[in-house]
PDB file of C-alpha atoms in Angstrom:
ATOM      1  CA  GLN S 271     101.520 103.782  54.946  1.00  0.00           C
ATOM      2  CA  VAL S 272     101.000 100.279  54.884  1.00  0.00           C
ATOM      3  CA  GLN S 273      97.518  98.020  55.187  1.00  0.00           C
ATOM      4  CA  LEU S 274      96.936  95.355  57.663  1.00  0.00           C
ATOM      5  CA  GLN S 275      93.856  92.900  57.017  1.00  0.00           C
ATOM      6  CA  GLU S 276      93.337  90.818  60.527  1.00  0.00           C
ATOM      7  CA  SER S 277      92.116  86.955  59.933  1.00  0.00           C
ATOM      8  CA  GLY S 278      90.896  84.094  62.080  1.00  0.00           C
ATOM      9  CA  PRO S 279      87.730  82.657  63.207  1.00  0.00           C
ATOM     10  CA  GLY S 280      84.675  85.135  64.639  1.00  0.00           C
ATOM     11  CA  LEU S 281      83.860  82.467  67.344  1.00  0.00           C
ATOM     12  CA  VAL S 282      85.798  80.554  69.974  1.00  0.00           C
ATOM     13  CA  LYS S 283      84.547  78.009  72.503  1.00  0.00           C
ATOM     14  CA  PRO S 284      85.628  78.690  76.509  1.00  0.00           C
ATOM     15  CA  SER S 285      88.910  77.987  77.646  1.00  0.00           C
ATOM     16  CA  GLN S 286      89.851  77.346  73.977  1.00  0.00           C
ATOM     17  CA  THR S 287      92.592  79.370  72.101  1.00  0.00           C
ATOM     18  CA  LEU S 288      92.081  82.079  70.718  1.00  0.00           C
ATOM     19  CA  SER S 289      93.801  82.309  66.924  1.00  0.00           C
ATOM     20  CA  LEU S 290      94.497  85.837  64.745  1.00  0.00           C
ATOM     21  CA  THR S 291      96.837  86.548  61.790  1.00  0.00           C
ATOM     22  CA  CYS S 292      97.588  89.839  60.557  1.00  0.00           C
ATOM     23  CA  THR S 293      99.142  89.944  56.616  1.00  0.00           C
ATOM     24  CA  VAL S 294     100.999  93.273  56.159  1.00  0.00           C
ATOM     25  CA  SER S 295     101.072  94.706  53.083  1.00  0.00           C
ATOM     26  CA  GLY S 296     103.189  97.681  51.465  1.00  0.00           C
ATOM     27  CA  GLY S 297     105.871  97.718  53.488  1.00  0.00           C
ATOM     28  CA  SER S 298     107.860  95.051  54.988  1.00  0.00           C
ATOM     29  CA  ILE S 299     107.592  93.787  58.880  1.00  0.00           C
ATOM     30  CA  SER S 300     110.979  93.545  58.817  1.00  0.00           C
ATOM     31  CA  SER S 301     111.547  97.506  58.445  1.00  0.00           C
ATOM     32  CA  ASP S 302     113.536  99.030  61.426  1.00  0.00           C
ATOM     33  CA  GLY S 303     111.248 101.090  63.810  1.00  0.00           C
ATOM     34  CA  TYR S 304     108.270  99.561  63.260  1.00  0.00           C
ATOM     35  CA  TYR S 305     107.216  97.011  65.791  1.00  0.00           C
ATOM     36  CA  TRP S 306     103.627  95.558  65.120  1.00  0.00           C
ATOM     37  CA  SER S 307     100.939  95.600  67.830  1.00  0.00           C
ATOM     38  CA  TRP S 308      97.576  93.600  68.957  1.00  0.00           C
ATOM     39  CA  ILE S 309      94.646  96.043  70.500  1.00  0.00           C
ATOM     40  CA  ARG S 310      91.137  94.891  71.289  1.00  0.00           C
ATOM     41  CA  GLN S 311      88.277  96.991  71.750  1.00  0.00           C
ATOM     42  CA  HIS S 312      85.024  95.359  74.107  1.00  0.00           C
ATOM     43  CA  PRO S 313      81.915  96.052  72.545  1.00  0.00           C
ATOM     44  CA  GLY S 314      80.837  99.397  73.432  1.00  0.00           C
ATOM     45  CA  LYS S 315      84.424  99.795  74.892  1.00  0.00           C
ATOM     46  CA  GLY S 316      87.603 101.204  74.974  1.00  0.00           C
ATOM     47  CA  LEU S 317      91.164 100.759  73.496  1.00  0.00           C
ATOM     48  CA  GLU S 318      93.004  98.157  75.229  1.00  0.00           C
ATOM     49  CA  TRP S 319      96.816  97.016  74.194  1.00  0.00           C
ATOM     50  CA  ILE S 320      97.531  93.534  74.015  1.00  0.00           C
ATOM     51  CA  GLY S 321     101.050  93.390  72.852  1.00  0.00           C
ATOM     52  CA  TYR S 322     103.922  93.985  70.038  1.00  0.00           C
ATOM     53  CA  ILE S 323     106.568  92.022  68.431  1.00  0.00           C
ATOM     54  CA  TYR S 324     109.770  93.601  66.546  1.00  0.00           C
ATOM     55  CA  TYR S 325     110.820  91.549  63.324  1.00  0.00           C
ATOM     56  CA  ARG S 326     114.208  90.886  66.129  1.00  0.00           C
ATOM     57  CA  GLY S 327     112.205  88.732  68.468  1.00  0.00           C
ATOM     58  CA  ASN S 328     111.373  91.997  71.478  1.00  0.00           C
ATOM     59  CA  VAL S 329     107.984  91.407  72.316  1.00  0.00           C
ATOM     60  CA  ASP S 330     106.275  92.616  75.171  1.00  0.00           C
ATOM     61  CA  TYR S 331     102.362  92.180  76.766  1.00  0.00           C
ATOM     62  CA  ASN S 332      99.432  94.011  78.646  1.00  0.00           C
ATOM     63  CA  SER S 333     100.301  91.759  82.153  1.00  0.00           C
ATOM     64  CA  SER S 334      96.413  92.339  81.916  1.00  0.00           C
ATOM     65  CA  LEU S 335      95.834  89.563  80.120  1.00  0.00           C
ATOM     66  CA  LYS S 336      98.062  87.027  83.023  1.00  0.00           C
ATOM     67  CA  SER S 337     100.592  85.380  80.480  1.00  0.00           C
ATOM     68  CA  ARG S 338      98.030  84.337  78.380  1.00  0.00           C
ATOM     69  CA  ALA S 339      98.701  86.452  74.878  1.00  0.00           C
ATOM     70  CA  SER S 340     101.554  85.434  72.554  1.00  0.00           C
ATOM     71  CA  ILE S 341     102.813  87.256  69.532  1.00  0.00           C
ATOM     72  CA  SER S 342     104.811  85.671  66.979  1.00  0.00           C
ATOM     73  CA  LEU S 343     105.634  86.801  63.552  1.00  0.00           C
ATOM     74  CA  ASP S 344     106.683  85.331  60.087  1.00  0.00           C
ATOM     75  CA  THR S 345     108.596  87.229  58.109  1.00  0.00           C
ATOM     76  CA  SER S 346     108.355  85.209  54.689  1.00  0.00           C
ATOM     77  CA  LYS S 347     104.966  85.649  54.918  1.00  0.00           C
ATOM     78  CA  ASN S 348     104.867  89.749  55.837  1.00  0.00           C
ATOM     79  CA  GLN S 349     102.716  88.482  58.686  1.00  0.00           C
ATOM     80  CA  PHE S 350     102.215  88.316  62.723  1.00  0.00           C
ATOM     81  CA  SER S 351      99.921  86.264  64.663  1.00  0.00           C
ATOM     82  CA  LEU S 352      98.207  86.646  68.127  1.00  0.00           C
ATOM     83  CA  LYS S 353      97.039  83.327  70.430  1.00  0.00           C
ATOM     84  CA  LEU S 354      95.256  84.241  73.569  1.00  0.00           C
ATOM     85  CA  THR S 355      94.624  80.652  75.523  1.00  0.00           C
ATOM     86  CA  SER S 356      92.053  79.814  77.541  1.00  0.00           C
ATOM     87  CA  VAL S 357      89.800  82.536  76.783  1.00  0.00           C
ATOM     88  CA  THR S 358      86.293  83.522  78.416  1.00  0.00           C
ATOM     89  CA  ALA S 359      83.263  85.619  77.170  1.00  0.00           C
ATOM     90  CA  ALA S 360      85.379  88.316  78.395  1.00  0.00           C
ATOM     91  CA  ASP S 361      87.745  88.273  75.701  1.00  0.00           C
ATOM     92  CA  THR S 362      85.090  88.659  73.366  1.00  0.00           C
ATOM     93  CA  ALA S 363      86.107  92.252  71.177  1.00  0.00           C
ATOM     94  CA  MET S 364      87.024  93.629  68.274  1.00  0.00           C
ATOM     95  CA  TYR S 365      90.417  93.159  67.430  1.00  0.00           C
ATOM     96  CA  TYR S 366      92.533  94.924  65.579  1.00  0.00           C
ATOM     97  CA  CYS S 367      96.467  94.628  64.606  1.00  0.00           C
ATOM     98  CA  ALA S 368      98.419  98.036  64.345  1.00  0.00           C
ATOM     99  CA  ARG S 369     101.605  98.985  63.139  1.00  0.00           C
ATOM    100  CA  THR S 370     103.621 101.010  66.161  1.00  0.00           C
ATOM    101  CA  ASP S 371     106.021 103.409  64.816  1.00  0.00           C
ATOM    102  CA  THR S 372     109.321 104.432  67.335  1.00  0.00           C
ATOM    103  CA  THR S 373     110.715 106.149  64.856  1.00  0.00           C
ATOM    104  CA  TYR S 374     110.249 109.689  65.697  1.00  0.00           C
ATOM    105  CA  TYR S 375     112.835 111.145  67.504  1.00  0.00           C
ATOM    106  CA  TYR S 376     110.735 113.335  70.359  1.00  0.00           C
ATOM    107  CA  ASP S 377     113.696 114.276  72.810  1.00  0.00           C
ATOM    108  CA  ARG S 378     116.466 113.191  74.963  1.00  0.00           C
ATOM    109  CA  SER S 379     113.549 111.366  76.687  1.00  0.00           C
ATOM    110  CA  GLY S 380     113.819 108.957  73.641  1.00  0.00           C
ATOM    111  CA  PHE S 381     111.439 108.273  70.724  1.00  0.00           C
ATOM    112  CA  SER S 382     107.914 108.327  70.738  1.00  0.00           C
ATOM    113  CA  SER S 383     105.660 105.469  69.327  1.00  0.00           C
ATOM    114  CA  PHE S 384     102.274 105.732  68.274  1.00  0.00           C
ATOM    115  CA  PHE S 385      99.985 103.543  66.078  1.00  0.00           C
ATOM    116  CA  ASP S 386      99.991 104.617  62.514  1.00  0.00           C
ATOM    117  CA  ASP S 387      98.214 102.187  60.153  1.00  0.00           C
ATOM    118  CA  TRP S 388      95.620  99.846  62.073  1.00  0.00           C
ATOM    119  CA  GLY S 389      93.237  96.862  60.081  1.00  0.00           C
ATOM    120  CA  GLN S 390      89.838  96.864  59.656  1.00  0.00           C
ATOM    121  CA  GLY S 391      89.325  95.075  63.011  1.00  0.00           C
ATOM    122  CA  THR S 392      87.784  91.483  63.227  1.00  0.00           C
ATOM    123  CA  LEU S 393      84.946  90.648  66.012  1.00  0.00           C
ATOM    124  CA  VAL S 394      86.034  87.417  67.633  1.00  0.00           C
ATOM    125  CA  THR S 395      82.884  86.177  69.868  1.00  0.00           C
ATOM    126  CA  VAL S 396      83.196  83.376  72.850  1.00  0.00           C
ATOM    127  CA  SER S 397      80.964  81.177  73.099  1.00  0.00           C
ATOM    128  CA  SER S 398      79.633  77.633  73.471  1.00  0.00           C
TER     129      SER S 398
ATOM    130  CA  ASP X  74      99.887 100.985  84.531  1.00  0.00           C
ATOM    131  CA  ILE X  75      99.740 104.715  83.771  1.00  0.00           C
ATOM    132  CA  GLN X  76      95.662 105.554  84.125  1.00  0.00           C
ATOM    133  CA  MET X  77      94.373 107.854  81.094  1.00  0.00           C
ATOM    134  CA  THR X  78      91.148 110.127  81.894  1.00  0.00           C
ATOM    135  CA  GLN X  79      89.610 112.046  79.438  1.00  0.00           C
ATOM    136  CA  SER X  80      87.018 115.053  79.917  1.00  0.00           C
ATOM    137  CA  PRO X  81      83.904 115.322  78.684  1.00  0.00           C
ATOM    138  CA  SER X  82      83.185 112.056  78.295  1.00  0.00           C
ATOM    139  CA  SER X  83      80.906 113.617  75.377  1.00  0.00           C
ATOM    140  CA  LEU X  84      79.968 116.866  73.973  1.00  0.00           C
ATOM    141  CA  SER X  85      77.874 118.366  71.555  1.00  0.00           C
ATOM    142  CA  ALA X  86      79.377 120.919  69.095  1.00  0.00           C
ATOM    143  CA  SER X  87      77.843 122.898  65.762  1.00  0.00           C
ATOM    144  CA  VAL X  88      79.470 123.601  62.534  1.00  0.00           C
ATOM    145  CA  GLY X  89      79.472 127.491  63.465  1.00  0.00           C
ATOM    146  CA  ASP X  90      81.377 126.839  67.235  1.00  0.00           C
ATOM    147  CA  ARG X  91      84.848 128.191  67.177  1.00  0.00           C
ATOM    148  CA  ILE X  92      86.467 125.602  69.543  1.00  0.00           C
ATOM    149  CA  VAL X  93      85.846 122.123  70.672  1.00  0.00           C
ATOM    150  CA  THR X  94      88.295 120.996  73.438  1.00  0.00           C
ATOM    151  CA  ILE X  95      88.972 118.193  75.143  1.00  0.00           C
ATOM    152  CA  THR X  96      91.072 117.469  77.987  1.00  0.00           C
ATOM    153  CA  CYS X  97      93.200 114.032  78.686  1.00  0.00           C
ATOM    154  CA  ARG X  98      95.251 113.513  82.237  1.00  0.00           C
ATOM    155  CA  ALA X  99      97.739 111.053  82.852  1.00  0.00           C
ATOM    156  CA  SER X 100      98.244 109.779  86.294  1.00  0.00           C
ATOM    157  CA  ARG X 101     101.778 110.354  86.004  1.00  0.00           C
ATOM    158  CA  ASP X 102     104.402 112.257  84.053  1.00  0.00           C
ATOM    159  CA  ILE X 103     104.649 111.104  80.619  1.00  0.00           C
ATOM    160  CA  SER X 104     106.461 113.704  79.161  1.00  0.00           C
ATOM    161  CA  GLY X 105     104.798 114.418  75.357  1.00  0.00           C
ATOM    162  CA  PHE X 106     104.654 110.794  74.904  1.00  0.00           C
ATOM    163  CA  LEU X 107     101.054 110.974  74.149  1.00  0.00           C
ATOM    164  CA  ASN X 108      98.925 110.270  70.946  1.00  0.00           C
ATOM    165  CA  TRP X 109      95.162 111.194  69.663  1.00  0.00           C
ATOM    166  CA  TYR X 110      93.482 109.197  67.294  1.00  0.00           C
ATOM    167  CA  GLN X 111      90.034 109.285  65.920  1.00  0.00           C
ATOM    168  CA  GLN X 112      87.184 106.146  65.590  1.00  0.00           C
ATOM    169  CA  LYS X 113      83.978 106.708  63.474  1.00  0.00           C
ATOM    170  CA  ARG X 114      81.503 104.292  64.264  1.00  0.00           C
ATOM    171  CA  GLY X 115      82.286 100.627  62.830  1.00  0.00           C
ATOM    172  CA  LYS X 116      85.966 101.379  61.849  1.00  0.00           C
ATOM    173  CA  ALA X 117      89.194 101.221  63.484  1.00  0.00           C
ATOM    174  CA  PRO X 118      91.022 104.145  64.946  1.00  0.00           C
ATOM    175  CA  GLN X 119      92.668 106.789  62.973  1.00  0.00           C
ATOM    176  CA  LEU X 120      95.869 108.650  64.256  1.00  0.00           C
ATOM    177  CA  LEU X 121      95.395 112.384  64.300  1.00  0.00           C
ATOM    178  CA  ILE X 122      97.794 113.985  66.517  1.00  0.00           C
ATOM    179  CA  PHE X 123     101.610 111.957  67.754  1.00  0.00           C
ATOM    180  CA  ALA X 124     104.027 113.320  70.141  1.00  0.00           C
ATOM    181  CA  SER X 125     101.870 115.867  72.097  1.00  0.00           C
ATOM    182  CA  SER X 126     101.657 117.826  69.008  1.00  0.00           C
ATOM    183  CA  ARG X 127     102.642 116.830  65.884  1.00  0.00           C
ATOM    184  CA  LEU X 128      99.791 116.708  63.587  1.00  0.00           C
ATOM    185  CA  ARG X 129      99.847 113.811  61.338  1.00  0.00           C
ATOM    186  CA  SER X 130     100.349 114.283  57.223  1.00  0.00           C
ATOM    187  CA  GLY X 131      96.748 114.433  55.855  1.00  0.00           C
ATOM    188  CA  VAL X 132      94.930 115.340  59.121  1.00  0.00           C
ATOM    189  CA  PRO X 133      93.491 118.902  58.615  1.00  0.00           C
ATOM    190  CA  SER X 134      94.797 121.522  59.899  1.00  0.00           C
ATOM    191  CA  ARG X 135      92.126 122.198  62.209  1.00  0.00           C
ATOM    192  CA  PHE X 136      93.017 119.695  64.891  1.00  0.00           C
ATOM    193  CA  SER X 137      95.511 120.566  66.939  1.00  0.00           C
ATOM    194  CA  ALA X 138      96.951 119.582  70.194  1.00  0.00           C
ATOM    195  CA  SER X 139      99.162 120.492  73.011  1.00  0.00           C
ATOM    196  CA  GLY X 140     100.119 119.437  76.426  1.00  0.00           C
ATOM    197  CA  SER X 141     103.177 118.166  78.804  1.00  0.00           C
ATOM    198  CA  GLY X 142     103.951 115.937  81.537  1.00  0.00           C
ATOM    199  CA  THR X 143     100.303 114.843  83.107  1.00  0.00           C
ATOM    200  CA  ASP X 144      98.088 117.532  81.204  1.00  0.00           C
ATOM    201  CA  PHE X 145      97.110 117.365  77.833  1.00  0.00           C
ATOM    202  CA  THR X 146      94.755 118.961  75.255  1.00  0.00           C
ATOM    203  CA  LEU X 147      93.647 118.495  71.460  1.00  0.00           C
ATOM    204  CA  THR X 148      91.589 121.505  69.906  1.00  0.00           C
ATOM    205  CA  ILE X 149      89.331 121.294  67.167  1.00  0.00           C
ATOM    206  CA  SER X 150      88.961 124.704  65.373  1.00  0.00           C
ATOM    207  CA  SER X 151      85.732 125.201  63.345  1.00  0.00           C
ATOM    208  CA  PRO X 152      84.466 121.794  63.928  1.00  0.00           C
ATOM    209  CA  GLN X 153      82.873 120.103  60.661  1.00  0.00           C
ATOM    210  CA  PRO X 154      80.637 117.631  60.268  1.00  0.00           C
ATOM    211  CA  GLU X 155      83.136 114.633  59.398  1.00  0.00           C
ATOM    212  CA  ASP X 156      84.518 115.244  63.001  1.00  0.00           C
ATOM    213  CA  PHE X 157      81.665 113.808  64.568  1.00  0.00           C
ATOM    214  CA  GLY X 158      83.368 110.386  66.902  1.00  0.00           C
ATOM    215  CA  THR X 159      84.800 109.514  69.545  1.00  0.00           C
ATOM    216  CA  TYR X 160      88.310 110.599  70.616  1.00  0.00           C
ATOM    217  CA  TYR X 161      91.387 108.714  72.423  1.00  0.00           C
ATOM    218  CA  CYS X 162      94.135 109.851  73.655  1.00  0.00           C
ATOM    219  CA  GLN X 163      96.890 107.331  74.217  1.00  0.00           C
ATOM    220  CA  GLN X 164     100.190 107.184  75.879  1.00  0.00           C
ATOM    221  CA  SER X 165     103.582 105.761  75.137  1.00  0.00           C
ATOM    222  CA  TYR X 166     105.999 106.964  77.696  1.00  0.00           C
ATOM    223  CA  SER X 167     105.925 103.046  78.909  1.00  0.00           C
ATOM    224  CA  THR X 168     103.961 100.013  78.373  1.00  0.00           C
ATOM    225  CA  PRO X 169     101.843  98.406  78.909  1.00  0.00           C
ATOM    226  CA  TYR X 170     100.348 101.532  76.536  1.00  0.00           C
ATOM    227  CA  THR X 171      96.861 102.865  77.657  1.00  0.00           C
ATOM    228  CA  PHE X 172      94.164 104.656  76.207  1.00  0.00           C
ATOM    229  CA  GLY X 173      92.142 107.159  78.011  1.00  0.00           C
ATOM    230  CA  PRO X 174      88.507 105.958  77.878  1.00  0.00           C
ATOM    231  CA  GLY X 175      86.864 107.931  75.059  1.00  0.00           C
ATOM    232  CA  THR X 176      85.695 111.474  74.967  1.00  0.00           C
ATOM    233  CA  ILE X 177      82.292 111.031  71.840  1.00  0.00           C
ATOM    234  CA  VAL X 178      81.991 114.545  69.504  1.00  0.00           C
ATOM    235  CA  ASP X 179      78.645 114.675  68.076  1.00  0.00           C
ATOM    236  CA  VAL X 180      78.879 117.214  65.444  1.00  0.00           C
TER     237      VAL X 180
END
């Protein structure tokens, strides 16, 4: 089990860029089989996966964000980050970082993946 | 994208109840790539079940789950007061990973 902690501004102005960092402790961000995800939850709503990154550079994003999201990582600091450009009020949400475990072999279909450890979340409000 | 639905949207359970059941349905076949999470108010979701039926270490054995393809079930046997919260299913068959809308359990 690892610990994750989100950090970043809690208030962002419309049209600007939201920037968050997740600091991982208790394990290496360069561990094989573990991807690092960002997930958000609009107030009183469900969960939306934003995207993930792997230490070898693989990234994937939810197309619903229309290419506004960018995830990077800094192995020297054991951190990964999210940037979301051109934000609007619709981006107001609780943002979570989470470890994505892909090491469980399910069957010949492949490996299962799941979010096994989460940060506590950080609320980002988009408002002028 | 794979759409996930859950039913019921909310339920009320008593400690004396034998079983609480939540259903999750995927918009297409996802084999057994289905996970369940519990979220309490003001907290991050916590993984309960992965790969359709595998109980995460440390999760009480009163939680169980089953299913494959498009239909899945989470069962809480003899629910306890601490089992209140919102339960989400999530498919990991393909990205974008998607979650169900959640089931609010009031114990």
